[in-house]
Short mmCIF file of N, CA, C and O in Angstrom, two decimals:
data_model
loop_
_atom_site.label_atom_id
_atom_site.label_comp_id
_atom_site.label_asym_id
_atom_site.label_seq_id
_atom_site.Cartn_x
_atom_site.Cartn_y
_atom_site.Cartn_z
N MET J 1361 148.13 83.16 -6.51
CA MET J 1361 148.70 82.13 -7.35
C MET J 1361 149.43 82.69 -8.56
O MET J 1361 149.95 81.93 -9.34
N LEU J 1362 149.46 83.97 -8.72
CA LEU J 1362 150.12 84.56 -9.87
C LEU J 1362 151.60 84.21 -9.82
O LEU J 1362 152.30 84.48 -8.84
N GLY J 1363 152.09 83.55 -10.87
CA GLY J 1363 153.49 83.19 -10.87
C GLY J 1363 153.93 82.59 -12.18
O GLY J 1363 153.17 82.48 -13.14
N LEU J 1364 155.20 82.22 -12.21
CA LEU J 1364 155.82 81.62 -13.38
C LEU J 1364 156.42 80.28 -12.96
O LEU J 1364 157.17 80.20 -12.00
N HIS J 1365 156.08 79.24 -13.71
CA HIS J 1365 156.57 77.90 -13.44
C HIS J 1365 157.42 77.46 -14.64
O HIS J 1365 156.91 77.38 -15.76
N LEU J 1366 158.69 77.24 -14.42
CA LEU J 1366 159.63 76.80 -15.46
C LEU J 1366 159.98 75.34 -15.22
O LEU J 1366 160.27 74.96 -14.08
N THR J 1367 159.97 74.54 -16.26
CA THR J 1367 160.45 73.16 -16.13
C THR J 1367 161.47 72.90 -17.23
O THR J 1367 161.42 73.51 -18.31
N ALA J 1368 162.37 71.99 -16.94
CA ALA J 1368 163.38 71.61 -17.93
C ALA J 1368 163.65 70.12 -17.80
O ALA J 1368 163.84 69.61 -16.69
N ASP J 1369 163.63 69.43 -18.92
CA ASP J 1369 164.04 68.04 -19.01
C ASP J 1369 165.36 68.04 -19.77
O ASP J 1369 165.40 68.44 -20.94
N LEU J 1370 166.41 67.62 -19.09
CA LEU J 1370 167.76 67.69 -19.65
C LEU J 1370 168.28 66.29 -19.94
O LEU J 1370 168.20 65.41 -19.08
N HIS J 1371 168.82 66.10 -21.13
CA HIS J 1371 169.32 64.79 -21.56
C HIS J 1371 170.76 64.93 -22.04
O HIS J 1371 171.18 66.00 -22.46
N ASP J 1372 171.48 63.82 -21.98
CA ASP J 1372 172.87 63.78 -22.45
C ASP J 1372 173.71 64.86 -21.77
O ASP J 1372 174.48 65.57 -22.43
N CYS J 1373 173.57 64.96 -20.46
CA CYS J 1373 174.30 65.99 -19.70
C CYS J 1373 175.80 65.70 -19.75
O CYS J 1373 176.24 64.58 -19.50
N ARG J 1374 176.57 66.73 -20.10
CA ARG J 1374 178.02 66.59 -20.27
C ARG J 1374 178.79 67.15 -19.08
O ARG J 1374 180.00 67.34 -19.17
N CYS J 1375 178.11 67.42 -17.99
CA CYS J 1375 178.76 67.96 -16.80
C CYS J 1375 179.63 66.89 -16.14
O CYS J 1375 179.55 65.71 -16.47
N ALA J 1376 180.46 67.32 -15.20
CA ALA J 1376 181.23 66.36 -14.40
C ALA J 1376 180.25 65.44 -13.67
O ALA J 1376 179.21 65.91 -13.18
N PRO J 1377 180.54 64.15 -13.59
CA PRO J 1377 179.60 63.20 -12.99
C PRO J 1377 179.18 63.54 -11.55
O PRO J 1377 178.06 63.22 -11.15
N HIS J 1378 180.04 64.22 -10.80
CA HIS J 1378 179.67 64.49 -9.41
C HIS J 1378 178.46 65.41 -9.29
O HIS J 1378 177.75 65.36 -8.29
N TRP J 1379 178.19 66.23 -10.31
CA TRP J 1379 177.00 67.09 -10.24
C TRP J 1379 175.72 66.28 -10.27
O TRP J 1379 174.67 66.75 -9.83
N LEU J 1380 175.79 65.06 -10.77
CA LEU J 1380 174.62 64.18 -10.84
C LEU J 1380 174.54 63.21 -9.66
O LEU J 1380 173.50 62.58 -9.46
N GLN J 1381 175.64 63.09 -8.89
CA GLN J 1381 175.73 62.05 -7.87
C GLN J 1381 176.03 62.56 -6.46
O GLN J 1381 175.68 61.89 -5.48
N ASP J 1382 176.69 63.66 -6.34
CA ASP J 1382 177.18 64.16 -5.05
C ASP J 1382 176.16 65.12 -4.45
O ASP J 1382 176.09 66.30 -4.83
N ALA J 1383 175.39 64.62 -3.49
CA ALA J 1383 174.29 65.42 -2.91
C ALA J 1383 174.78 66.72 -2.29
O ALA J 1383 174.21 67.79 -2.58
N PRO J 1384 175.80 66.71 -1.42
CA PRO J 1384 176.24 67.99 -0.83
C PRO J 1384 176.73 68.99 -1.89
O PRO J 1384 176.43 70.18 -1.79
N ALA J 1385 177.47 68.51 -2.88
CA ALA J 1385 177.97 69.42 -3.93
C ALA J 1385 176.81 70.01 -4.73
O ALA J 1385 176.78 71.23 -4.99
N LEU J 1386 175.85 69.18 -5.11
CA LEU J 1386 174.71 69.69 -5.87
C LEU J 1386 173.88 70.65 -5.03
O LEU J 1386 173.45 71.70 -5.52
N GLY J 1387 173.68 70.31 -3.76
CA GLY J 1387 172.93 71.21 -2.88
C GLY J 1387 173.58 72.58 -2.78
O GLY J 1387 172.90 73.61 -2.86
N GLN J 1388 174.89 72.59 -2.63
CA GLN J 1388 175.61 73.87 -2.54
C GLN J 1388 175.53 74.63 -3.85
O GLN J 1388 175.34 75.85 -3.86
N ALA J 1389 175.66 73.92 -4.96
CA ALA J 1389 175.55 74.58 -6.27
C ALA J 1389 174.17 75.20 -6.46
O ALA J 1389 174.04 76.30 -7.02
N CYS J 1390 173.14 74.52 -5.99
CA CYS J 1390 171.78 75.07 -6.08
C CYS J 1390 171.65 76.34 -5.26
O CYS J 1390 171.08 77.34 -5.71
N LEU J 1391 172.17 76.32 -4.03
CA LEU J 1391 172.12 77.52 -3.18
C LEU J 1391 172.87 78.68 -3.81
O LEU J 1391 172.39 79.83 -3.78
N GLU J 1392 174.02 78.40 -4.38
CA GLU J 1392 174.80 79.45 -5.03
C GLU J 1392 174.09 80.00 -6.25
O GLU J 1392 174.09 81.21 -6.49
N ALA J 1393 173.44 79.13 -7.03
CA ALA J 1393 172.70 79.58 -8.21
C ALA J 1393 171.51 80.44 -7.81
O ALA J 1393 171.21 81.45 -8.45
N VAL J 1394 170.83 80.05 -6.73
CA VAL J 1394 169.69 80.84 -6.22
C VAL J 1394 170.17 82.24 -5.84
O VAL J 1394 169.59 83.25 -6.25
N ALA J 1395 171.23 82.31 -5.05
CA ALA J 1395 171.74 83.61 -4.59
C ALA J 1395 172.21 84.46 -5.77
O ALA J 1395 171.91 85.66 -5.84
N ALA J 1396 172.95 83.85 -6.69
CA ALA J 1396 173.46 84.59 -7.84
C ALA J 1396 172.34 85.10 -8.75
O ALA J 1396 172.52 86.08 -9.47
N SER J 1397 171.19 84.45 -8.69
CA SER J 1397 170.05 84.84 -9.52
C SER J 1397 169.19 85.93 -8.88
O SER J 1397 168.25 86.41 -9.49
N GLY J 1398 169.50 86.25 -7.62
CA GLY J 1398 168.74 87.30 -6.95
C GLY J 1398 167.51 86.82 -6.22
O GLY J 1398 166.66 87.63 -5.83
N LEU J 1399 167.40 85.52 -6.00
CA LEU J 1399 166.30 84.97 -5.23
C LEU J 1399 166.77 84.65 -3.82
O LEU J 1399 167.97 84.60 -3.56
N GLN J 1400 165.83 84.42 -2.91
CA GLN J 1400 166.18 84.24 -1.51
C GLN J 1400 165.86 82.82 -1.05
O GLN J 1400 164.69 82.41 -1.00
N ALA J 1401 166.91 82.06 -0.70
CA ALA J 1401 166.72 80.71 -0.15
C ALA J 1401 166.26 80.82 1.30
O ALA J 1401 166.78 81.61 2.08
N VAL J 1402 165.26 80.00 1.65
CA VAL J 1402 164.73 79.96 3.01
C VAL J 1402 165.16 78.68 3.71
O VAL J 1402 165.49 78.67 4.89
N SER J 1403 165.17 77.57 2.96
CA SER J 1403 165.57 76.28 3.51
C SER J 1403 165.98 75.38 2.35
O SER J 1403 165.77 75.72 1.18
N GLN J 1404 166.56 74.23 2.70
CA GLN J 1404 167.04 73.31 1.67
C GLN J 1404 166.94 71.89 2.19
O GLN J 1404 167.14 71.63 3.38
N LEU J 1405 166.65 70.96 1.28
CA LEU J 1405 166.69 69.53 1.59
C LEU J 1405 167.31 68.83 0.39
O LEU J 1405 166.90 69.07 -0.75
N VAL J 1406 168.31 68.01 0.66
CA VAL J 1406 168.99 67.27 -0.39
C VAL J 1406 168.99 65.80 0.00
O VAL J 1406 169.35 65.46 1.12
N HIS J 1407 168.58 64.96 -0.94
CA HIS J 1407 168.46 63.53 -0.66
C HIS J 1407 169.22 62.72 -1.71
O HIS J 1407 168.88 62.78 -2.89
N PRO J 1408 170.24 61.94 -1.28
CA PRO J 1408 170.94 61.07 -2.23
C PRO J 1408 170.23 59.72 -2.32
O PRO J 1408 169.65 59.24 -1.35
N PHE J 1409 170.30 59.11 -3.50
CA PHE J 1409 169.76 57.77 -3.69
C PHE J 1409 170.91 56.79 -3.83
O PHE J 1409 171.95 57.13 -4.40
N PRO J 1410 170.74 55.57 -3.32
CA PRO J 1410 171.84 54.59 -3.42
C PRO J 1410 172.02 54.11 -4.85
O PRO J 1410 171.11 54.19 -5.68
N ALA J 1411 173.23 53.61 -5.10
CA ALA J 1411 173.52 53.02 -6.40
C ALA J 1411 172.60 51.83 -6.62
O ALA J 1411 172.17 51.16 -5.67
N GLY J 1412 172.29 51.57 -7.87
CA GLY J 1412 171.45 50.44 -8.23
C GLY J 1412 172.12 49.60 -9.28
O GLY J 1412 173.28 49.85 -9.65
N PRO J 1413 171.42 48.63 -9.81
CA PRO J 1413 172.03 47.75 -10.81
C PRO J 1413 172.41 48.47 -12.10
O PRO J 1413 173.27 47.99 -12.85
N ASN J 1414 171.81 49.64 -12.35
CA ASN J 1414 172.12 50.38 -13.57
C ASN J 1414 173.18 51.46 -13.38
O ASN J 1414 173.49 52.18 -14.33
N GLY J 1415 173.71 51.58 -12.16
CA GLY J 1415 174.77 52.57 -11.95
C GLY J 1415 174.58 53.36 -10.67
O GLY J 1415 173.80 52.99 -9.80
N PRO J 1416 175.31 54.48 -10.57
CA PRO J 1416 175.27 55.29 -9.35
C PRO J 1416 173.89 55.89 -9.12
O PRO J 1416 173.11 56.09 -10.06
N GLY J 1417 173.61 56.18 -7.85
CA GLY J 1417 172.35 56.79 -7.49
C GLY J 1417 172.34 58.28 -7.78
O GLY J 1417 173.38 58.93 -7.85
N GLY J 1418 171.16 58.80 -7.95
CA GLY J 1418 170.99 60.22 -8.22
C GLY J 1418 170.72 61.01 -6.97
O GLY J 1418 170.90 60.55 -5.85
N VAL J 1419 170.25 62.23 -7.17
CA VAL J 1419 170.04 63.18 -6.08
C VAL J 1419 168.73 63.93 -6.34
O VAL J 1419 168.42 64.26 -7.49
N THR J 1420 168.00 64.18 -5.29
CA THR J 1420 166.91 65.15 -5.32
C THR J 1420 167.34 66.31 -4.44
O THR J 1420 167.69 66.11 -3.28
N ALA J 1421 167.33 67.50 -5.00
CA ALA J 1421 167.70 68.71 -4.25
C ALA J 1421 166.53 69.69 -4.36
O ALA J 1421 166.07 69.98 -5.46
N THR J 1422 166.09 70.17 -3.22
CA THR J 1422 165.00 71.14 -3.17
C THR J 1422 165.45 72.35 -2.37
O THR J 1422 165.98 72.20 -1.28
N VAL J 1423 165.21 73.53 -2.91
CA VAL J 1423 165.48 74.76 -2.19
C VAL J 1423 164.15 75.49 -2.07
O VAL J 1423 163.51 75.80 -3.08
N LEU J 1424 163.74 75.71 -0.84
CA LEU J 1424 162.55 76.50 -0.58
C LEU J 1424 162.95 77.96 -0.71
O LEU J 1424 163.91 78.42 -0.06
N LEU J 1425 162.26 78.68 -1.56
CA LEU J 1425 162.56 80.09 -1.79
C LEU J 1425 161.51 80.96 -1.10
O LEU J 1425 160.36 80.55 -0.98
N ALA J 1426 161.90 82.14 -0.71
CA ALA J 1426 160.91 83.11 -0.23
C ALA J 1426 159.89 83.33 -1.34
O ALA J 1426 158.70 83.54 -1.07
N GLU J 1427 160.34 83.21 -2.57
CA GLU J 1427 159.48 83.43 -3.74
C GLU J 1427 158.75 82.16 -4.17
O GLU J 1427 157.83 82.22 -4.94
N SER J 1428 159.18 80.98 -3.76
CA SER J 1428 158.53 79.69 -3.95
C SER J 1428 159.53 78.54 -3.87
O SER J 1428 159.98 78.22 -2.80
N HIS J 1429 159.95 77.92 -5.02
CA HIS J 1429 160.82 76.75 -4.88
C HIS J 1429 161.66 76.46 -6.13
O HIS J 1429 161.34 76.88 -7.23
N LEU J 1430 162.71 75.67 -5.88
CA LEU J 1430 163.55 75.05 -6.91
C LEU J 1430 163.64 73.57 -6.57
O LEU J 1430 163.91 73.22 -5.41
N CYS J 1431 163.41 72.70 -7.53
CA CYS J 1431 163.60 71.25 -7.35
C CYS J 1431 164.45 70.72 -8.51
O CYS J 1431 164.20 71.06 -9.66
N VAL J 1432 165.42 69.89 -8.15
CA VAL J 1432 166.30 69.27 -9.15
C VAL J 1432 166.34 67.77 -8.85
O VAL J 1432 166.50 67.37 -7.70
N HIS J 1433 166.18 66.97 -9.89
CA HIS J 1433 166.26 65.51 -9.76
C HIS J 1433 167.26 65.02 -10.80
O HIS J 1433 167.14 65.37 -11.98
N THR J 1434 168.23 64.21 -10.37
CA THR J 1434 169.25 63.72 -11.30
C THR J 1434 169.13 62.21 -11.48
O THR J 1434 168.76 61.48 -10.57
N TRP J 1435 169.47 61.78 -12.69
CA TRP J 1435 169.54 60.37 -13.04
C TRP J 1435 170.90 60.14 -13.69
O TRP J 1435 171.03 60.20 -14.92
N PRO J 1436 171.95 59.88 -12.89
CA PRO J 1436 173.29 59.74 -13.48
C PRO J 1436 173.39 58.58 -14.47
O PRO J 1436 174.14 58.67 -15.45
N GLU J 1437 172.63 57.51 -14.23
CA GLU J 1437 172.70 56.36 -15.13
C GLU J 1437 172.15 56.70 -16.52
O GLU J 1437 172.46 56.03 -17.50
N LEU J 1438 171.36 57.78 -16.60
CA LEU J 1438 170.80 58.22 -17.88
C LEU J 1438 171.46 59.51 -18.38
O LEU J 1438 171.16 59.97 -19.49
N GLY J 1439 172.30 60.12 -17.55
CA GLY J 1439 172.87 61.42 -17.90
C GLY J 1439 171.78 62.46 -18.02
O GLY J 1439 171.83 63.34 -18.88
N ALA J 1440 170.77 62.37 -17.13
CA ALA J 1440 169.58 63.21 -17.26
C ALA J 1440 169.27 63.95 -15.96
O ALA J 1440 169.66 63.52 -14.87
N VAL J 1441 168.57 65.06 -16.13
CA VAL J 1441 168.17 65.90 -15.00
C VAL J 1441 166.80 66.49 -15.32
O VAL J 1441 166.53 66.83 -16.48
N THR J 1442 165.95 66.58 -14.31
CA THR J 1442 164.76 67.41 -14.45
C THR J 1442 164.88 68.53 -13.43
O THR J 1442 165.38 68.33 -12.33
N LEU J 1443 164.46 69.71 -13.83
CA LEU J 1443 164.45 70.80 -12.87
C LEU J 1443 163.18 71.60 -13.00
O LEU J 1443 162.54 71.62 -14.05
N ASP J 1444 162.82 72.21 -11.89
CA ASP J 1444 161.54 72.86 -11.74
C ASP J 1444 161.78 74.13 -10.93
O ASP J 1444 162.33 74.06 -9.83
N VAL J 1445 161.43 75.27 -11.49
CA VAL J 1445 161.56 76.55 -10.79
C VAL J 1445 160.19 77.20 -10.79
O VAL J 1445 159.59 77.37 -11.86
N TYR J 1446 159.69 77.54 -9.63
CA TYR J 1446 158.42 78.25 -9.55
C TYR J 1446 158.62 79.50 -8.70
O TYR J 1446 159.22 79.43 -7.63
N VAL J 1447 158.17 80.64 -9.21
CA VAL J 1447 158.23 81.88 -8.44
C VAL J 1447 156.86 82.53 -8.44
O VAL J 1447 156.14 82.53 -9.43
N CYS J 1448 156.53 83.08 -7.29
CA CYS J 1448 155.31 83.86 -7.13
C CYS J 1448 155.60 85.28 -7.61
O CYS J 1448 156.65 85.83 -7.33
N ASN J 1449 154.67 85.83 -8.34
CA ASN J 1449 154.86 87.18 -8.89
C ASN J 1449 153.83 88.17 -8.37
O ASN J 1449 153.55 89.16 -9.03
N VAL J 1450 153.27 87.94 -7.20
CA VAL J 1450 152.25 88.83 -6.68
C VAL J 1450 152.87 90.13 -6.15
O VAL J 1450 152.48 91.22 -6.54
N GLY J 1451 153.87 90.03 -5.27
CA GLY J 1451 154.48 91.22 -4.70
C GLY J 1451 155.43 91.94 -5.63
O GLY J 1451 155.62 93.15 -5.54
N ALA J 1452 156.03 91.18 -6.53
CA ALA J 1452 156.99 91.72 -7.50
C ALA J 1452 157.14 90.70 -8.61
O ALA J 1452 156.81 89.53 -8.44
N ASP J 1453 157.65 91.13 -9.75
CA ASP J 1453 157.88 90.22 -10.87
C ASP J 1453 159.24 89.55 -10.68
O ASP J 1453 160.28 90.19 -10.83
N HIS J 1454 159.22 88.26 -10.35
CA HIS J 1454 160.45 87.49 -10.15
C HIS J 1454 160.81 86.64 -11.37
O HIS J 1454 161.71 85.82 -11.31
N ALA J 1455 160.10 86.86 -12.48
CA ALA J 1455 160.35 86.07 -13.68
C ALA J 1455 161.79 86.19 -14.18
O ALA J 1455 162.40 85.17 -14.54
N PRO J 1456 162.37 87.39 -14.22
CA PRO J 1456 163.78 87.46 -14.68
C PRO J 1456 164.73 86.65 -13.80
O PRO J 1456 165.64 85.99 -14.32
N GLN J 1457 164.51 86.66 -12.50
CA GLN J 1457 165.36 85.89 -11.60
C GLN J 1457 165.15 84.38 -11.80
O GLN J 1457 166.11 83.61 -11.75
N ALA J 1458 163.90 83.98 -12.02
CA ALA J 1458 163.62 82.56 -12.27
C ALA J 1458 164.32 82.09 -13.54
O ALA J 1458 164.92 81.01 -13.57
N ARG J 1459 164.25 82.89 -14.58
CA ARG J 1459 164.91 82.52 -15.84
C ARG J 1459 166.44 82.50 -15.67
O ARG J 1459 167.12 81.65 -16.24
N ALA J 1460 166.96 83.42 -14.89
CA ALA J 1460 168.41 83.44 -14.62
C ALA J 1460 168.82 82.19 -13.84
O ALA J 1460 169.88 81.60 -14.12
N LEU J 1461 168.01 81.78 -12.88
CA LEU J 1461 168.30 80.56 -12.11
C LEU J 1461 168.31 79.35 -13.03
O LEU J 1461 169.23 78.54 -12.98
N GLN J 1462 167.30 79.24 -13.87
CA GLN J 1462 167.26 78.12 -14.80
C GLN J 1462 168.49 78.13 -15.72
O GLN J 1462 169.11 77.10 -15.94
N ALA J 1463 168.86 79.29 -16.22
CA ALA J 1463 170.02 79.40 -17.10
C ALA J 1463 171.31 78.96 -16.40
O ALA J 1463 172.16 78.29 -17.00
N ARG J 1464 171.46 79.32 -15.13
CA ARG J 1464 172.66 78.91 -14.38
C ARG J 1464 172.72 77.39 -14.24
O ARG J 1464 173.78 76.78 -14.35
N LEU J 1465 171.57 76.78 -14.00
CA LEU J 1465 171.55 75.32 -13.86
C LEU J 1465 171.76 74.62 -15.20
O LEU J 1465 172.42 73.59 -15.26
N LEU J 1466 171.24 75.19 -16.27
CA LEU J 1466 171.52 74.64 -17.60
C LEU J 1466 173.03 74.68 -17.88
O LEU J 1466 173.59 73.71 -18.42
N ALA J 1467 173.67 75.77 -17.52
CA ALA J 1467 175.11 75.88 -17.71
C ALA J 1467 175.86 74.86 -16.86
O ALA J 1467 176.89 74.32 -17.29
N LEU J 1468 175.37 74.57 -15.68
CA LEU J 1468 176.01 73.59 -14.79
C LEU J 1468 175.93 72.18 -15.40
O LEU J 1468 176.93 71.47 -15.45
N PHE J 1469 174.75 71.79 -15.86
CA PHE J 1469 174.54 70.42 -16.32
C PHE J 1469 174.95 70.19 -17.78
O PHE J 1469 175.16 69.05 -18.18
N GLN J 1470 175.04 71.24 -18.56
CA GLN J 1470 175.51 71.14 -19.95
C GLN J 1470 174.76 70.06 -20.75
O GLN J 1470 175.38 69.12 -21.28
N PRO J 1471 173.45 70.18 -20.87
CA PRO J 1471 172.71 69.14 -21.59
C PRO J 1471 173.00 69.16 -23.09
O PRO J 1471 173.17 70.22 -23.69
N GLY J 1472 173.05 67.96 -23.67
CA GLY J 1472 173.15 67.86 -25.12
C GLY J 1472 171.80 68.12 -25.77
O GLY J 1472 171.72 68.63 -26.88
N ARG J 1473 170.74 67.74 -25.05
CA ARG J 1473 169.37 67.99 -25.51
C ARG J 1473 168.57 68.49 -24.32
O ARG J 1473 168.83 68.09 -23.18
N GLN J 1474 167.60 69.34 -24.60
CA GLN J 1474 166.79 69.87 -23.51
C GLN J 1474 165.39 70.19 -23.99
O GLN J 1474 165.19 70.50 -25.16
N ARG J 1475 164.44 70.09 -23.08
CA ARG J 1475 163.06 70.52 -23.34
C ARG J 1475 162.69 71.49 -22.24
O ARG J 1475 162.62 71.11 -21.07
N LEU J 1476 162.47 72.73 -22.61
CA LEU J 1476 162.13 73.78 -21.65
C LEU J 1476 160.67 74.16 -21.83
O LEU J 1476 160.19 74.27 -22.96
N GLN J 1477 159.99 74.36 -20.71
CA GLN J 1477 158.58 74.76 -20.75
C GLN J 1477 158.35 75.88 -19.74
O GLN J 1477 159.00 75.92 -18.70
N GLU J 1478 157.42 76.76 -20.09
CA GLU J 1478 157.01 77.84 -19.19
C GLU J 1478 155.50 77.81 -19.04
O GLU J 1478 154.79 77.65 -20.03
N LEU J 1479 155.06 77.97 -17.83
CA LEU J 1479 153.63 78.02 -17.54
C LEU J 1479 153.35 79.24 -16.69
O LEU J 1479 153.93 79.40 -15.61
N GLN J 1480 152.51 80.13 -17.20
CA GLN J 1480 152.06 81.27 -16.40
C GLN J 1480 150.95 80.75 -15.50
O GLN J 1480 149.98 80.18 -15.99
N ARG J 1481 151.09 80.94 -14.20
CA ARG J 1481 150.11 80.40 -13.26
C ARG J 1481 149.27 81.53 -12.69
O ARG J 1481 149.80 82.53 -12.23
N GLY J 1482 147.97 81.34 -12.74
CA GLY J 1482 147.05 82.29 -12.15
C GLY J 1482 147.09 83.65 -12.81
O GLY J 1482 147.77 83.89 -13.79
N SER J 1483 146.32 84.57 -12.24
CA SER J 1483 146.30 85.96 -12.68
C SER J 1483 145.75 86.80 -11.55
O SER J 1483 145.12 86.29 -10.63
N LEU J 1484 146.00 88.09 -11.61
CA LEU J 1484 145.46 88.97 -10.59
C LEU J 1484 143.93 88.99 -10.63
O LEU J 1484 143.28 89.10 -9.59
N ILE J 1485 143.36 88.85 -11.82
CA ILE J 1485 141.90 88.82 -11.93
C ILE J 1485 141.35 87.57 -11.24
O ILE J 1485 140.41 87.64 -10.45
N GLU J 1486 141.97 86.40 -11.50
CA GLU J 1486 141.53 85.17 -10.85
C GLU J 1486 141.70 85.24 -9.35
O GLU J 1486 140.86 84.76 -8.60
N ALA J 1487 142.79 85.84 -8.89
CA ALA J 1487 143.05 85.92 -7.46
C ALA J 1487 142.00 86.76 -6.75
O ALA J 1487 141.70 86.52 -5.58
N ALA J 1488 141.42 87.72 -7.43
CA ALA J 1488 140.44 88.61 -6.82
C ALA J 1488 139.03 88.01 -6.81
O ALA J 1488 138.15 88.53 -6.14
N GLN J 1489 138.81 86.93 -7.56
CA GLN J 1489 137.47 86.36 -7.66
C GLN J 1489 137.41 85.03 -6.91
O GLN J 1489 138.37 84.26 -6.93
N PRO J 1490 136.27 84.73 -6.28
CA PRO J 1490 136.12 83.45 -5.57
C PRO J 1490 136.13 82.29 -6.56
O PRO J 1490 135.71 82.43 -7.71
N LEU J 1491 136.64 81.15 -6.11
CA LEU J 1491 136.66 79.96 -6.94
C LEU J 1491 135.28 79.33 -6.98
O LEU J 1491 134.57 79.30 -5.97
N ALA J 1492 134.90 78.80 -8.13
CA ALA J 1492 133.62 78.10 -8.25
C ALA J 1492 133.75 76.72 -7.62
O ALA J 1492 134.81 76.10 -7.66
N ALA J 1493 132.68 76.24 -7.03
CA ALA J 1493 132.69 74.92 -6.38
C ALA J 1493 132.61 73.80 -7.39
O ALA J 1493 132.14 73.91 -8.44
#
């Protein structure tokens, strides 16, 4: 379980509207950001949501990484995005690549406001010891 979990809540995104609404374009941008960051995409699922009474529908884009995952959720009616990057660091330290991936996506969405969080998950000591019931 040793890894790094990055989350970002992005508000007032100034990107072109299609990055928040166009599922194929966002999915491709996620794959390109993963590759440019030095991580390995294994699979991808992108789901568009229909327009609603408050405006155009958003997108959920998930990229399964050999190192773990990337998830992006957009709310075009709010100009908002949440993103989640988790990398396993057992075989190697993938933290620099995870941070680079997050930075690429921040540059894509151009938030006016953002809340970034980092969570160190697990440890080698914990991994070596049995879990208590």
